[in-house]
GROMACS .gro file of C-alpha atoms in nm:
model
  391
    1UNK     CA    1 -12.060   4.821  -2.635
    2UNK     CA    2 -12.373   4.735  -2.807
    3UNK     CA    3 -12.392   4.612  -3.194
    4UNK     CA    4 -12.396   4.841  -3.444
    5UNK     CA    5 -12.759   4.941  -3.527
    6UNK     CA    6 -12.962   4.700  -3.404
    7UNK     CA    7 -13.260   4.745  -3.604
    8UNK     CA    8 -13.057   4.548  -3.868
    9UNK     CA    9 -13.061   4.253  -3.640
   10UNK     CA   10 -13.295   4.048  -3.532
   11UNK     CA   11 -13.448   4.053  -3.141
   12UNK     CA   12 -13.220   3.739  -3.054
   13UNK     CA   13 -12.898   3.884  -3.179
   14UNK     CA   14 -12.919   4.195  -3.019
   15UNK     CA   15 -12.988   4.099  -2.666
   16UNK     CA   16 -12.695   3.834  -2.699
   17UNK     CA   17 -12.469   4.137  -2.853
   18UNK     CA   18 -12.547   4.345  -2.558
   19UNK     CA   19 -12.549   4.107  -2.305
   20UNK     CA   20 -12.163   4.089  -2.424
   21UNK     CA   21 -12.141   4.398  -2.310
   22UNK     CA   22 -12.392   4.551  -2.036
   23UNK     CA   23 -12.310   4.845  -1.862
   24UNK     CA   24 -12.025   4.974  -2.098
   25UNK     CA   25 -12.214   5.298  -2.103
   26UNK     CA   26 -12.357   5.357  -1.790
   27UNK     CA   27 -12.065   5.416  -1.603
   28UNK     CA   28 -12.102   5.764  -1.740
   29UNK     CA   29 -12.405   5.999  -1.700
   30UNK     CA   30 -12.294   6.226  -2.026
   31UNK     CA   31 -12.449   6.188  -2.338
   32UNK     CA   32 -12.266   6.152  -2.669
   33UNK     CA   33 -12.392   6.446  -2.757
   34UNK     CA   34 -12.243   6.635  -2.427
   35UNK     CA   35 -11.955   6.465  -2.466
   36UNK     CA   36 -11.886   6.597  -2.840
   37UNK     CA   37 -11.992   6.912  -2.715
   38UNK     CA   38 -11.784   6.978  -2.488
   39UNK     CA   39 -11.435   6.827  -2.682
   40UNK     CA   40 -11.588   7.123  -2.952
   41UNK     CA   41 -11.599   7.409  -2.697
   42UNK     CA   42 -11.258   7.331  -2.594
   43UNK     CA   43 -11.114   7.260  -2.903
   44UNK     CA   44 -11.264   7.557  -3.096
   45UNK     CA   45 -11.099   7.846  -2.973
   46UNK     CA   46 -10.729   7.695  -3.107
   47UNK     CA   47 -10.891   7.566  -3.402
   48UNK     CA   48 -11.036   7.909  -3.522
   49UNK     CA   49 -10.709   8.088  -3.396
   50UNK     CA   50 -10.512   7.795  -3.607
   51UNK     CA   51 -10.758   7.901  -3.965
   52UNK     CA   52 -10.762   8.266  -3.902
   53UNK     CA   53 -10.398   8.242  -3.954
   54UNK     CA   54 -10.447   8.110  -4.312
   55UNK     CA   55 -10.484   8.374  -4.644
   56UNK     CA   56 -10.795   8.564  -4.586
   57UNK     CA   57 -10.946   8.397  -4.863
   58UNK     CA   58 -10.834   8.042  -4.808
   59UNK     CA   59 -10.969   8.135  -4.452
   60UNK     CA   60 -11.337   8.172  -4.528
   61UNK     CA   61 -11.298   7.859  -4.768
   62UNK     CA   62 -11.190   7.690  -4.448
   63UNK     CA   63 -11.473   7.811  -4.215
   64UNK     CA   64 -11.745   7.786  -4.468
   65UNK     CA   65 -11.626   7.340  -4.450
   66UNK     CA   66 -11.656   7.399  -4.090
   67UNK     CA   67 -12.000   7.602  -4.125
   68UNK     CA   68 -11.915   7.897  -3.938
   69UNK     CA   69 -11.991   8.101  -4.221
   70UNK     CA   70 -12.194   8.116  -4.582
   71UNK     CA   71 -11.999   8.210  -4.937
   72UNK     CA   72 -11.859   8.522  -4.882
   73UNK     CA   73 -11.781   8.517  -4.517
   74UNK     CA   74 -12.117   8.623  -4.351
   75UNK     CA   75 -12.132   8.471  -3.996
   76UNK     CA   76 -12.315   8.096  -3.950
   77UNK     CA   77 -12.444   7.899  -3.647
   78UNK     CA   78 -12.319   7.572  -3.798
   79UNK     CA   79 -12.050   7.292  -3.541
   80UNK     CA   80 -11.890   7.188  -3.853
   81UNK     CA   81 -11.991   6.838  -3.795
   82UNK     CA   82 -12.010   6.600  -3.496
   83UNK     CA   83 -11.628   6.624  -3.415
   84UNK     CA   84 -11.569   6.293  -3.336
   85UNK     CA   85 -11.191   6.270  -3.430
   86UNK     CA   86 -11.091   6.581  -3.199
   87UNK     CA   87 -11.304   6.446  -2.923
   88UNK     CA   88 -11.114   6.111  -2.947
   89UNK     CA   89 -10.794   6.345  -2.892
   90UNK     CA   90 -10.919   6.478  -2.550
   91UNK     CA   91 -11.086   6.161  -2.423
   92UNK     CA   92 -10.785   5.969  -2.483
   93UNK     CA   93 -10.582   6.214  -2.285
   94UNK     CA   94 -10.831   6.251  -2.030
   95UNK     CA   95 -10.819   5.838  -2.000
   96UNK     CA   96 -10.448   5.868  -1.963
   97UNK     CA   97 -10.475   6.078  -1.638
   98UNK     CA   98 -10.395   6.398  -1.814
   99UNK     CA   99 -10.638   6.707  -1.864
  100UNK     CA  100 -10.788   6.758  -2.171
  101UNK     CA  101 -10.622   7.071  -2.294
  102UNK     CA  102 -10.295   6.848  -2.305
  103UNK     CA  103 -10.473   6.705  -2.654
  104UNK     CA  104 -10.550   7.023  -2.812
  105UNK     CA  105 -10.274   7.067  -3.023
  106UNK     CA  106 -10.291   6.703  -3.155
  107UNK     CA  107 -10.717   6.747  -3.174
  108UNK     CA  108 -10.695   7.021  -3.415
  109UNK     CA  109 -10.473   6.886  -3.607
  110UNK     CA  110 -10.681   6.548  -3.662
  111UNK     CA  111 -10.957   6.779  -3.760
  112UNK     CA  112 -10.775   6.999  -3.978
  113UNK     CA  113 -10.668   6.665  -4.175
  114UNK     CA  114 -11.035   6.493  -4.155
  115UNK     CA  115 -11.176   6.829  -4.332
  116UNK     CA  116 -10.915   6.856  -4.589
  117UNK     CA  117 -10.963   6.517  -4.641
  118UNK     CA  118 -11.380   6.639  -4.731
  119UNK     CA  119 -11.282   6.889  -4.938
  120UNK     CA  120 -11.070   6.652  -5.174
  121UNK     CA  121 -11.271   6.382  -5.142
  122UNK     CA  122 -11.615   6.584  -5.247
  123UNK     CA  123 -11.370   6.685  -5.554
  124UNK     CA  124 -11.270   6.306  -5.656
  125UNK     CA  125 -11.660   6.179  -5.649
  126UNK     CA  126 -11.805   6.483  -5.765
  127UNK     CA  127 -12.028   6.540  -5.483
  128UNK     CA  128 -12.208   6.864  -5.470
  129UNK     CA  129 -12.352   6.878  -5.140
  130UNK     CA  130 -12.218   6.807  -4.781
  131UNK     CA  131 -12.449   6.849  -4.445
  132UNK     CA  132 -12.724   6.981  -4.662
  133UNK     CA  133 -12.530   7.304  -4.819
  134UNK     CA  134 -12.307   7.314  -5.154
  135UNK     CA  135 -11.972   7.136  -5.113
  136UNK     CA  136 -11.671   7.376  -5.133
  137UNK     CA  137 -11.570   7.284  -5.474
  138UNK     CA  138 -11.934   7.358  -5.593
  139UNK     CA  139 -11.947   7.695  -5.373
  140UNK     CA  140 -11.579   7.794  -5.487
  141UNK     CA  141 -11.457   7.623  -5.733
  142UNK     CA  142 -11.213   7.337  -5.827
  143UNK     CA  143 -10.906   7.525  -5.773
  144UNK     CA  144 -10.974   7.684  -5.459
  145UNK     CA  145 -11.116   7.382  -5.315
  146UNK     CA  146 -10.784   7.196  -5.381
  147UNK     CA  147 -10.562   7.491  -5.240
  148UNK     CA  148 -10.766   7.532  -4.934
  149UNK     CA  149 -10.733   7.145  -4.900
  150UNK     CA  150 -10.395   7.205  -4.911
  151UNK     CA  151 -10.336   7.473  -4.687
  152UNK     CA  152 -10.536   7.313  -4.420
  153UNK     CA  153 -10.316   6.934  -4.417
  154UNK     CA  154 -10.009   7.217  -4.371
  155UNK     CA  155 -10.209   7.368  -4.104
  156UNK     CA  156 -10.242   7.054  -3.936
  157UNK     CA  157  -9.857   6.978  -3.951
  158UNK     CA  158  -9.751   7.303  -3.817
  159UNK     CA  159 -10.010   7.261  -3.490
  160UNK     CA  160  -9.840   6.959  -3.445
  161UNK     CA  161  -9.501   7.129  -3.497
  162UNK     CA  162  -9.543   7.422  -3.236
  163UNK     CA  163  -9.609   7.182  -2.944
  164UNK     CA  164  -9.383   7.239  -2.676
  165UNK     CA  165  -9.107   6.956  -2.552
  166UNK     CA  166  -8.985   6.639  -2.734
  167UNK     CA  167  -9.336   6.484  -2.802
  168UNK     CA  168  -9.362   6.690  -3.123
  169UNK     CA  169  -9.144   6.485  -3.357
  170UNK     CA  170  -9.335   6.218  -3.225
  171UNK     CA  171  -9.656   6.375  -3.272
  172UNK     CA  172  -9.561   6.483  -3.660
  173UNK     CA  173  -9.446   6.146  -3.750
  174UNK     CA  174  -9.798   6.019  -3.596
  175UNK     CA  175  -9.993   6.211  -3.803
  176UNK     CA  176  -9.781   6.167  -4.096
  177UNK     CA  177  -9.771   5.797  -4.092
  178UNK     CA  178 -10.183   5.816  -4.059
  179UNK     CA  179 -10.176   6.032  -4.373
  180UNK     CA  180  -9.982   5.795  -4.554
  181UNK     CA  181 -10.226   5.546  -4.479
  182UNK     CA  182 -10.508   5.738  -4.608
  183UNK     CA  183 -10.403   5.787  -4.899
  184UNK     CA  184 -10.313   5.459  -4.955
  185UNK     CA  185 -10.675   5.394  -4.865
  186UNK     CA  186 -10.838   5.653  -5.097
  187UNK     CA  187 -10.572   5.504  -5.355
  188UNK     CA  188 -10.740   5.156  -5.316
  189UNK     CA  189 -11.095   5.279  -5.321
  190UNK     CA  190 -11.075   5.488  -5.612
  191UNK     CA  191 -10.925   5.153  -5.831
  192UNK     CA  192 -11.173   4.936  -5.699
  193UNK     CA  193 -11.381   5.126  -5.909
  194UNK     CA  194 -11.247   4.954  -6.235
  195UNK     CA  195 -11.233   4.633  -6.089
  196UNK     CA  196 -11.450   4.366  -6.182
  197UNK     CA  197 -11.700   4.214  -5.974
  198UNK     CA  198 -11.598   3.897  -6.057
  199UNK     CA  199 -11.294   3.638  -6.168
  200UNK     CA  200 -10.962   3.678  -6.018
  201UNK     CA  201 -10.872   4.025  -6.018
  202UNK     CA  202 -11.215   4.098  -5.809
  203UNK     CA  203 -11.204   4.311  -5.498
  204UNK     CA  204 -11.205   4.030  -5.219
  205UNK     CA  205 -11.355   4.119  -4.843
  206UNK     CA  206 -10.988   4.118  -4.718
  207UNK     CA  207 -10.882   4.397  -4.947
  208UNK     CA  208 -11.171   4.589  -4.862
  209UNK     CA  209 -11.107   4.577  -4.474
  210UNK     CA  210 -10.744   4.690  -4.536
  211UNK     CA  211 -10.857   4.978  -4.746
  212UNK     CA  212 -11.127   5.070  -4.498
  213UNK     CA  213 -10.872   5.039  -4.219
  214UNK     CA  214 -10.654   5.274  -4.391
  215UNK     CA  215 -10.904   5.488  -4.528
  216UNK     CA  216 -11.102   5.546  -4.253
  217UNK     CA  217 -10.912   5.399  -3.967
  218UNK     CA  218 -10.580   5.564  -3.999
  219UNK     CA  219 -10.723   5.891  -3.860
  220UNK     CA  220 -10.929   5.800  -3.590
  221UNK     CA  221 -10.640   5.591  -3.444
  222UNK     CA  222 -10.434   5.874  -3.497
  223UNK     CA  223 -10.654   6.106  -3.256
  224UNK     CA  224 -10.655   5.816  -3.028
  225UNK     CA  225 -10.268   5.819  -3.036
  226UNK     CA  226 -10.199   6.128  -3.037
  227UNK     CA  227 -10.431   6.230  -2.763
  228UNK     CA  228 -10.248   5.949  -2.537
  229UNK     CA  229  -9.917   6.041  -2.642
  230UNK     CA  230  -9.934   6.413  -2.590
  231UNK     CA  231 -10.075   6.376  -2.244
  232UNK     CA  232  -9.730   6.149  -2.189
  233UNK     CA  233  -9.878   5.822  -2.170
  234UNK     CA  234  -9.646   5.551  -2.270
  235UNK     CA  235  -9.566   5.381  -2.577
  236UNK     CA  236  -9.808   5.072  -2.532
  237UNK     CA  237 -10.051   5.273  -2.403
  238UNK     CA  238 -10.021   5.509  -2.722
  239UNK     CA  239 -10.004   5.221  -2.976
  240UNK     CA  240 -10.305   5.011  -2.799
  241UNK     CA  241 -10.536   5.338  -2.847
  242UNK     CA  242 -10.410   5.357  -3.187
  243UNK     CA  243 -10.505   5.015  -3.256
  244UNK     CA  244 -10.838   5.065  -3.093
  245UNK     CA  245 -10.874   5.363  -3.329
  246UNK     CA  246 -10.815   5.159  -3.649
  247UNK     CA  247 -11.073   4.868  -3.526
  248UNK     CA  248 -11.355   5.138  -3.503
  249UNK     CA  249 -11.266   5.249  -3.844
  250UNK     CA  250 -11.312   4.971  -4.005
  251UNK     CA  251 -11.653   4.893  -3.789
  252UNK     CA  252 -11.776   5.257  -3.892
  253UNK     CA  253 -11.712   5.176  -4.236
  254UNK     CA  254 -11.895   4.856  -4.261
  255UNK     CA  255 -12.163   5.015  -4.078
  256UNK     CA  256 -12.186   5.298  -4.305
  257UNK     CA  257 -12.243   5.042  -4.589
  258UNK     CA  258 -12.529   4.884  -4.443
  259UNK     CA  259 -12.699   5.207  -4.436
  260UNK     CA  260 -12.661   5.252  -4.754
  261UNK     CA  261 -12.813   4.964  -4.843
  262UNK     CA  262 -13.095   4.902  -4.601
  263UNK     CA  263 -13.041   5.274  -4.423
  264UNK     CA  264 -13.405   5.475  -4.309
  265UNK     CA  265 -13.347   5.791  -4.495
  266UNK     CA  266 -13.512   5.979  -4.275
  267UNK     CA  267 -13.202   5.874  -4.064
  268UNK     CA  268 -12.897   5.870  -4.290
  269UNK     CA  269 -13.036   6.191  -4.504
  270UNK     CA  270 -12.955   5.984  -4.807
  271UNK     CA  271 -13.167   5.811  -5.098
  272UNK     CA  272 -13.255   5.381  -4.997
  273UNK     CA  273 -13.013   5.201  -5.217
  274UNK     CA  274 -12.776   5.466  -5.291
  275UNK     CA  275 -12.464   5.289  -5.307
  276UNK     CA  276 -12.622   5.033  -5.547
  277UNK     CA  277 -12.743   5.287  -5.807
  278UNK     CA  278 -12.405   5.412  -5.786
  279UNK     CA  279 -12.271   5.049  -5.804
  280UNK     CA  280 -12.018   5.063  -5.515
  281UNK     CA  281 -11.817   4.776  -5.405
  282UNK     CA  282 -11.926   4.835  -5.027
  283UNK     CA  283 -11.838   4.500  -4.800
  284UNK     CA  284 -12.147   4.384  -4.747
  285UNK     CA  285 -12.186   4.345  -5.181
  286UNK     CA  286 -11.833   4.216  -5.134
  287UNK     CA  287 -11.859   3.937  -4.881
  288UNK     CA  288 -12.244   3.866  -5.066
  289UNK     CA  289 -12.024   3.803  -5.415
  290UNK     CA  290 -11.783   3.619  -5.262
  291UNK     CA  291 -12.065   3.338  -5.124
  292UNK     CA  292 -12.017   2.961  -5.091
  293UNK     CA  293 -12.217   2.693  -4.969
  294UNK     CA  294 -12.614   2.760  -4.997
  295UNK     CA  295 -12.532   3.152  -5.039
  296UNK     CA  296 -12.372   3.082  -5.360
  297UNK     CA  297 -12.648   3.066  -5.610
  298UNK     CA  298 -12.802   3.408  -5.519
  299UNK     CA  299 -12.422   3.593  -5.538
  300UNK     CA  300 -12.397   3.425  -5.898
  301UNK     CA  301 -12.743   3.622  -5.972
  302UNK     CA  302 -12.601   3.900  -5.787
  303UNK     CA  303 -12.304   3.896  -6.013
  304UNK     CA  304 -12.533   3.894  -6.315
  305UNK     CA  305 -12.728   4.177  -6.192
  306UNK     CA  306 -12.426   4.417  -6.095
  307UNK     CA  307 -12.257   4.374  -6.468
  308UNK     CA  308 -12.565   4.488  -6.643
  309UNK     CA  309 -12.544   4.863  -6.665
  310UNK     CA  310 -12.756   5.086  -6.445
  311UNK     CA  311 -13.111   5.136  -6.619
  312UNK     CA  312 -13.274   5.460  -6.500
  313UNK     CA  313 -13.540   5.492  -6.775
  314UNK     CA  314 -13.796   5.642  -6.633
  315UNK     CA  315 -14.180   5.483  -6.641
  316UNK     CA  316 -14.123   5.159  -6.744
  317UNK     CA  317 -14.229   4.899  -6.475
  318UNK     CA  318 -14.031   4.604  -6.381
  319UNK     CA  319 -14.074   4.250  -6.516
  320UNK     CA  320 -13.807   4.087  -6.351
  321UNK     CA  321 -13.908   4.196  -5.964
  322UNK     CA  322 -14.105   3.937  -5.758
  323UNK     CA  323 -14.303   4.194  -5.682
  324UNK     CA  324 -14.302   4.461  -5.883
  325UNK     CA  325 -14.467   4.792  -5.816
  326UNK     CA  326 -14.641   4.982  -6.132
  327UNK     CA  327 -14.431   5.304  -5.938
  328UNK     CA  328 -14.100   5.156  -6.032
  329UNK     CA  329 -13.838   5.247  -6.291
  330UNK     CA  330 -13.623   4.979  -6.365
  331UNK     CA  331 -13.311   5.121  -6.179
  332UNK     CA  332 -13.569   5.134  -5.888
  333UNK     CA  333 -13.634   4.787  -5.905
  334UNK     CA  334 -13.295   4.640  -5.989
  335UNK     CA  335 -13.155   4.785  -5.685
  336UNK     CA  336 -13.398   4.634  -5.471
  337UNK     CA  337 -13.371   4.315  -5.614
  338UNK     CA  338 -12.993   4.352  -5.600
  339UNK     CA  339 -13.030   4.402  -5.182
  340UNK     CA  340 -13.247   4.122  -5.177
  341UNK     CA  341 -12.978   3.926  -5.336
  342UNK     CA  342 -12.728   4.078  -5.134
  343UNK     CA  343 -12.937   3.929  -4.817
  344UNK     CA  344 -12.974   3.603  -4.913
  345UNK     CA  345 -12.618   3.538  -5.013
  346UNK     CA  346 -12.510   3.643  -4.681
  347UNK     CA  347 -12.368   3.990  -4.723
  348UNK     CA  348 -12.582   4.142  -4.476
  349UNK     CA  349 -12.557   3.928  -4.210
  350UNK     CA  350 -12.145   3.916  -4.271
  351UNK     CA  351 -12.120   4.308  -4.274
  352UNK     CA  352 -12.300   4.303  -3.931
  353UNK     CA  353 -12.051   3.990  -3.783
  354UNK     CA  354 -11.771   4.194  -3.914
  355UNK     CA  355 -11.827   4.517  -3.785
  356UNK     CA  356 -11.932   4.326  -3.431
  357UNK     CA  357 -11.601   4.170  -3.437
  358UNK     CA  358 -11.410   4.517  -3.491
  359UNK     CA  359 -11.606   4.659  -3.202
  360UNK     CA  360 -11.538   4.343  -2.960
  361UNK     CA  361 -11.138   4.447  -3.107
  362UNK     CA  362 -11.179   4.788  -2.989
  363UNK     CA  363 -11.318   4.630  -2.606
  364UNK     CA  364 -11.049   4.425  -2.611
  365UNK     CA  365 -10.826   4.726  -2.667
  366UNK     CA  366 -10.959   4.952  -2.440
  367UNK     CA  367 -10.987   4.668  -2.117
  368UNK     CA  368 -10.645   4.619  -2.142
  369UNK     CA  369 -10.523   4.979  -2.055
  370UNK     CA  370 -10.554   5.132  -1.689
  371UNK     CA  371 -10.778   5.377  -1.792
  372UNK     CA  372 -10.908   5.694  -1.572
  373UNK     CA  373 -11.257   5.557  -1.501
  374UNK     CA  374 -11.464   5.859  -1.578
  375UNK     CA  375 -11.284   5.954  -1.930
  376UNK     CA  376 -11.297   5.594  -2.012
  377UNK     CA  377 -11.638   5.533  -1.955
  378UNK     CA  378 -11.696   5.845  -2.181
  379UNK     CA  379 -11.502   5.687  -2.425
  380UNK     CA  380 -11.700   5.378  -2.499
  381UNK     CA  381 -12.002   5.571  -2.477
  382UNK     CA  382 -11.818   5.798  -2.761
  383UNK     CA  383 -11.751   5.480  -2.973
  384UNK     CA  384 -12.086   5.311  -2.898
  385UNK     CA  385 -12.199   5.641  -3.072
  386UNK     CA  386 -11.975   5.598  -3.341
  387UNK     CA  387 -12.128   5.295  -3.492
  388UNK     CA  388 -12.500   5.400  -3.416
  389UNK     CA  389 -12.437   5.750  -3.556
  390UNK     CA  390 -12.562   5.953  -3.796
  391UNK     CA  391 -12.229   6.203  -3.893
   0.00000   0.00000   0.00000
């Protein structure tokens, strides 16, 4: 598996990183984009037989997230996203020696969770649009966003629930455990908010991998798991894929903040610098701020910088730039200088070791399992996409 984005790299580091690992990939002739769509055509049918069991209304809040259909029910073309989590579930059964539909069950239920997880989410940081159409809460309302949250994390227990043999205790506890870890994760992110950038009770680059880990982590090693452990694979291989799952997380995370820092937005669909406007305590700001050595003087200017208060005046250009452009406001400016900062202290280049070092964890993982060749080689290639996507 190749680095995450190498256009963040230089020419030198990205031949080494895939030199680490050549041919990861190529043992498979699928795309990631046939892979994830065919996990979706099998996983579909259950998952719109699982929603149309739901209150009529709740229903249509549910398959509007998914973008089968507009506000007020009217049939849509959309996928309802990449699918990533419920094609983990049928690769990792697959790679266990079992057939895919063995994972169904535990795939919708990972994707039932991830989209209620949207849905509150969009409702906690106020976002009003998701995949280019108004988030639920905007479409619906508050209220109904929250209950058809609800009903779809007990949707995703009772999938679990009407499995057939004694896997499904298992299974439930899985997915409960990984829900417990989200929200610890969501817990942590939302106080980080109020912490200070600075001094003793700062957010430190530890605390921000083991929020990420549960955050973001939890879920996709618990579609690894569950995947595994419903196609009867056994306990090491089940916790192995779990921990694989958890490594990714945490690389998909830290990836994600680098493209919101230095992201093409013609790629990421989202404004340059949009977690600095919004002042977000992403890793690579983290590990910049927390600096030593020849790094330190530019994360004490950093430090400055981030405790002033946003300026978005509009018109005024900016004195304080190196260059500054006649264009600029001075919340334009700031945040560039802020990324420049960022960059020279060393947060870039640590975001990028760190989420190579989560994606060598993953390798590691996944090379010491007797995987079925084909599935597994469709794997990799699943979680190569991961970090180079654009979900």
């Amino acid at each position: 598996m190749t680095t995450a984005f190498p256009e963040l790299l230089g020419a030198d580091e990205t031949a080494a990183s895939a030199d680490r690992t050549t041919g990861a990939a190529d043992q498979t002739t699928a795309s990631a984009d046939e892979i994830l769509g065919r996990c979706r055509e099998l996983v579909r049918p259950a998952l719109a037989e699982a929603v149309g069991r739901l209150h009529p209304w709740v229903a249509e809040m549910a398959a509007y997230s998914f973008g089968w259909c507009d506000v007020g029910g009217t049939p849509a073309g959309g996928s309802g996203g990449k699918g990533v989590r419920q094609a983990l579930a049928v690769l990792c059964a697959e790679a266990s020696g079992a057939s895919g539909e063995a994972a169904v069950a535990g795939a919708v239920a990972v994707e039932l969770v991830h989209t209620f997880s949207l849905l509150h989410d969009d409702i906690m940081d106020g976002d009003q649009t998701r995949r280019t159409r108004p988030t639920v809460w905007k479409a619906y309302g508050t209220g109904p966003a929250v209950l058809a949250g609800d009903a779809l994390f007990a949707l995703a227990v009772e999938a679990l629930a009407a499995v057939d043999g004694v896997g499904s205790a298992a299974a439930v506890r899985q997915l409960s455990a990984a829900l417990g870890d989200l929200v610890r994760g969501q817990a942590d992110d939302l106080l980080f908010e109020s912490r200070p950038w600075t001094g003793p009770e700062a957010v430190g680059p530890e605390e921000y991998r083991t929020m990420a880990e549960h955050k973001t982590g939890a879920l996709l090693g618990c579609a690894a798991a569950l995947g595994a452990a419903l196609a009867g694979a056994p306990e090491p291989t089940v916790a192995a894929l779990d921990r694989a799952g958890r490594h990714m997380g945490v690389a998909f995370q830290v990836v994600d903040d680098l493209l919101g820092i230095w992201g093409d937005p013609a790629v990421t669909g989202k404004p340059v610098h949009r977690d600095l406007r919004q002042r977000k305590k992403t890793f690579p700001v983290l590990a910049a701020l927390s600096a030593r050595g020849p790094g330190a003087p530019a994360a004490e200017r950093l430090a400055t910088l981030l405790e002033e208060p946003p300026d978005t005046t509009p018109g005024t250009p900016d004195t304080t730039s190196d260059t500054p452009d006649s264009s600029d406001t001075p919340g334009d400016a700031t945040t560039r200088r802020a990324a420049a900062l960022i960059e020279q202290a060393g947060g870039r280049s640590a975001a990028l070791e760190e989420a190579d070092r989560h994606i060598t964890a993953v390798e590691t993982c996944l090379e010491s399992l007797p995987l079925a060749p084909r599935a597994g080689a469709e794997l990799r290639t699943l979680l190569d996409f991961l970090v180079r996507r654009d979900i």
